[in-house]
mmCIF file of C-alpha atoms in Angstrom:
data_model
loop_
_atom_site.group_PDB
_atom_site.id
_atom_site.type_symbol
_atom_site.label_atom_id
_atom_site.label_comp_id
_atom_site.label_asym_id
_atom_site.label_seq_id
_atom_site.Cartn_x
_atom_site.Cartn_y
_atom_site.Cartn_z
ATOM 1 C CA MET K 1 0.000 0.000 0.000
ATOM 2 C CA SER K 2 1.107 3.540 -0.643
ATOM 3 C CA SER K 3 2.568 5.614 2.175
ATOM 4 C CA VAL K 4 0.798 8.787 0.988
ATOM 5 C CA PRO K 5 -2.707 9.074 2.483
ATOM 6 C CA ALA K 6 -5.749 9.846 0.350
ATOM 7 C CA SER K 7 -6.257 13.120 2.221
ATOM 8 C CA ALA K 8 -2.995 14.465 0.756
ATOM 9 C CA PHE K 9 -4.215 13.858 -2.782
ATOM 10 C CA LEU K 10 -7.604 15.373 -1.973
ATOM 11 C CA ALA K 11 -5.940 18.443 -0.450
ATOM 12 C CA LEU K 12 -3.788 18.855 -3.564
ATOM 13 C CA ALA K 13 -6.863 18.573 -5.770
ATOM 14 C CA LEU K 14 -8.687 21.127 -3.618
ATOM 15 C CA ILE K 15 -5.821 23.609 -3.876
ATOM 16 C CA LEU K 16 -5.556 23.170 -7.658
ATOM 17 C CA PHE K 17 -9.299 23.545 -8.105
ATOM 18 C CA CYS K 18 -9.409 26.703 -5.979
ATOM 19 C CA ILE K 19 -6.510 28.269 -7.887
ATOM 20 C CA GLY K 20 -8.209 27.410 -11.181
ATOM 21 C CA LEU K 21 -11.567 28.759 -10.020
ATOM 22 C CA TYR K 22 -9.954 31.995 -8.854
ATOM 23 C CA GLY K 23 -8.197 32.409 -12.192
ATOM 24 C CA ALA K 24 -11.308 31.632 -14.224
ATOM 25 C CA LEU K 25 -13.476 34.095 -12.306
ATOM 26 C CA THR K 26 -11.100 37.030 -11.850
ATOM 27 C CA LYS K 27 -8.696 37.216 -14.788
ATOM 28 C CA LYS K 28 -9.379 39.247 -17.924
ATOM 29 C CA ASN K 29 -6.949 37.455 -20.243
ATOM 30 C CA THR K 30 -8.612 34.621 -22.166
ATOM 31 C CA VAL K 31 -5.481 32.481 -22.257
ATOM 32 C CA ILE K 32 -5.240 32.624 -18.454
ATOM 33 C CA VAL K 33 -8.919 31.657 -18.190
ATOM 34 C CA LEU K 34 -8.316 28.625 -20.437
ATOM 35 C CA ILE K 35 -5.308 27.596 -18.334
ATOM 36 C CA SER K 36 -7.404 27.994 -15.184
ATOM 37 C CA ILE K 37 -10.089 25.700 -16.597
ATOM 38 C CA GLU K 38 -7.386 23.133 -17.357
ATOM 39 C CA LEU K 39 -6.224 23.361 -13.724
ATOM 40 C CA MET K 40 -9.758 22.659 -12.530
ATOM 41 C CA LEU K 41 -10.049 19.658 -14.858
ATOM 42 C CA ASN K 42 -6.725 18.310 -13.584
ATOM 43 C CA ALA K 43 -8.009 18.615 -10.014
ATOM 44 C CA VAL K 44 -11.014 16.513 -11.004
ATOM 45 C CA ASN K 45 -8.670 13.933 -12.546
ATOM 46 C CA ILE K 46 -6.674 13.729 -9.314
ATOM 47 C CA ASN K 47 -9.911 13.118 -7.413
ATOM 48 C CA LEU K 48 -11.000 10.419 -9.861
ATOM 49 C CA VAL K 49 -7.719 8.537 -9.585
ATOM 50 C CA THR K 50 -7.615 8.954 -5.794
ATOM 51 C CA PHE K 51 -11.080 7.532 -5.304
ATOM 52 C CA SER K 52 -10.249 4.803 -7.798
ATOM 53 C CA LYS K 53 -7.323 3.696 -5.631
ATOM 54 C CA TYR K 54 -8.544 4.489 -2.111
ATOM 55 C CA GLY K 55 -12.313 4.060 -2.554
ATOM 56 C CA ILE K 56 -14.566 1.530 -0.851
ATOM 57 C CA THR K 57 -14.151 -0.864 -3.772
ATOM 58 C CA PRO K 58 -10.865 -0.030 -5.542
ATOM 59 C CA SER K 59 -11.161 -0.506 -9.293
ATOM 60 C CA ILE K 60 -9.882 0.907 -12.555
ATOM 61 C CA THR K 61 -13.117 2.783 -13.307
ATOM 62 C CA GLY K 62 -11.851 6.105 -11.942
ATOM 63 C CA GLN K 63 -8.706 5.872 -14.023
ATOM 64 C CA ILE K 64 -10.754 5.223 -17.160
ATOM 65 C CA PHE K 65 -12.908 8.268 -16.388
ATOM 66 C CA ALA K 66 -9.711 10.281 -15.846
ATOM 67 C CA LEU K 67 -8.394 9.257 -19.281
ATOM 68 C CA PHE K 68 -11.726 10.257 -20.817
ATOM 69 C CA SER K 69 -11.563 13.582 -18.982
ATOM 70 C CA ILE K 70 -8.006 14.193 -20.230
ATOM 71 C CA SER K 71 -9.102 13.625 -23.831
ATOM 72 C CA VAL K 72 -12.055 16.002 -23.383
ATOM 73 C CA ALA K 73 -9.707 18.598 -21.843
ATOM 74 C CA ALA K 74 -7.335 18.297 -24.802
ATOM 75 C CA ALA K 75 -10.190 18.816 -27.244
ATOM 76 C CA GLU K 76 -11.455 21.752 -25.178
ATOM 77 C CA ALA K 77 -8.024 23.372 -25.246
ATOM 78 C CA ALA K 78 -7.659 22.936 -29.004
ATOM 79 C CA ILE K 79 -11.116 24.310 -29.779
ATOM 80 C CA GLY K 80 -10.750 27.108 -27.228
ATOM 81 C CA LEU K 81 -7.444 28.238 -28.724
ATOM 82 C CA ALA K 82 -8.873 28.068 -32.252
ATOM 83 C CA ILE K 83 -11.788 30.281 -31.208
ATOM 84 C CA LEU K 84 -9.378 32.608 -29.402
ATOM 85 C CA ILE K 85 -7.190 32.970 -32.500
ATOM 86 C CA ALA K 86 -10.252 33.740 -34.645
ATOM 87 C CA LEU K 87 -11.445 36.359 -32.162
ATOM 88 C CA TYR K 88 -7.976 37.895 -31.923
ATOM 89 C CA ARG K 89 -7.830 38.252 -35.697
ATOM 90 C CA ASN K 90 -11.093 40.210 -35.640
ATOM 91 C CA LYS K 91 -10.777 42.198 -32.397
ATOM 92 C CA LYS K 92 -6.966 42.469 -31.991
ATOM 93 C CA THR K 93 -7.263 41.745 -28.250
ATOM 94 C CA VAL K 94 -7.492 38.808 -25.835
ATOM 95 C CA ASN K 95 -9.295 40.789 -23.131
ATOM 96 C CA ILE K 96 -12.550 39.088 -22.126
ATOM 97 C CA ASP K 97 -14.360 42.368 -21.480
ATOM 98 C CA GLU K 98 -13.910 43.460 -25.092
ATOM 99 C CA MET K 99 -15.226 40.199 -26.567
ATOM 100 C CA ASP K 100 -18.926 40.657 -25.959
ATOM 101 C CA THR K 101 -20.127 40.228 -29.534
ATOM 102 C CA MET K 102 -19.151 38.092 -32.523
ATOM 103 C CA LYS K 103 -19.555 40.806 -35.148
ATOM 104 C CA HIS K 104 -16.809 43.239 -36.197
#
């Protein structure tokens, strides 16, 4: 058995999620918001793997969900950056406050 308790992993996930939530809610730069969302998704992945290993019935289900979540996060990052590049070409800024409409 591992010498690191489950509470350490849960505390790490909590800290990462809180940092990501703070960044997503307070920052004006779209790239920082996307990175903050990725931090929150990684915190969820840590929770999934932790409960997969330390849960009542340890199984591989949490790890499979974590792999699925990682693939969704990768797709989200690619699509988010593509949308950000398209908006930057039209608006010449990455400030969230100035991106309130899709027209020129």
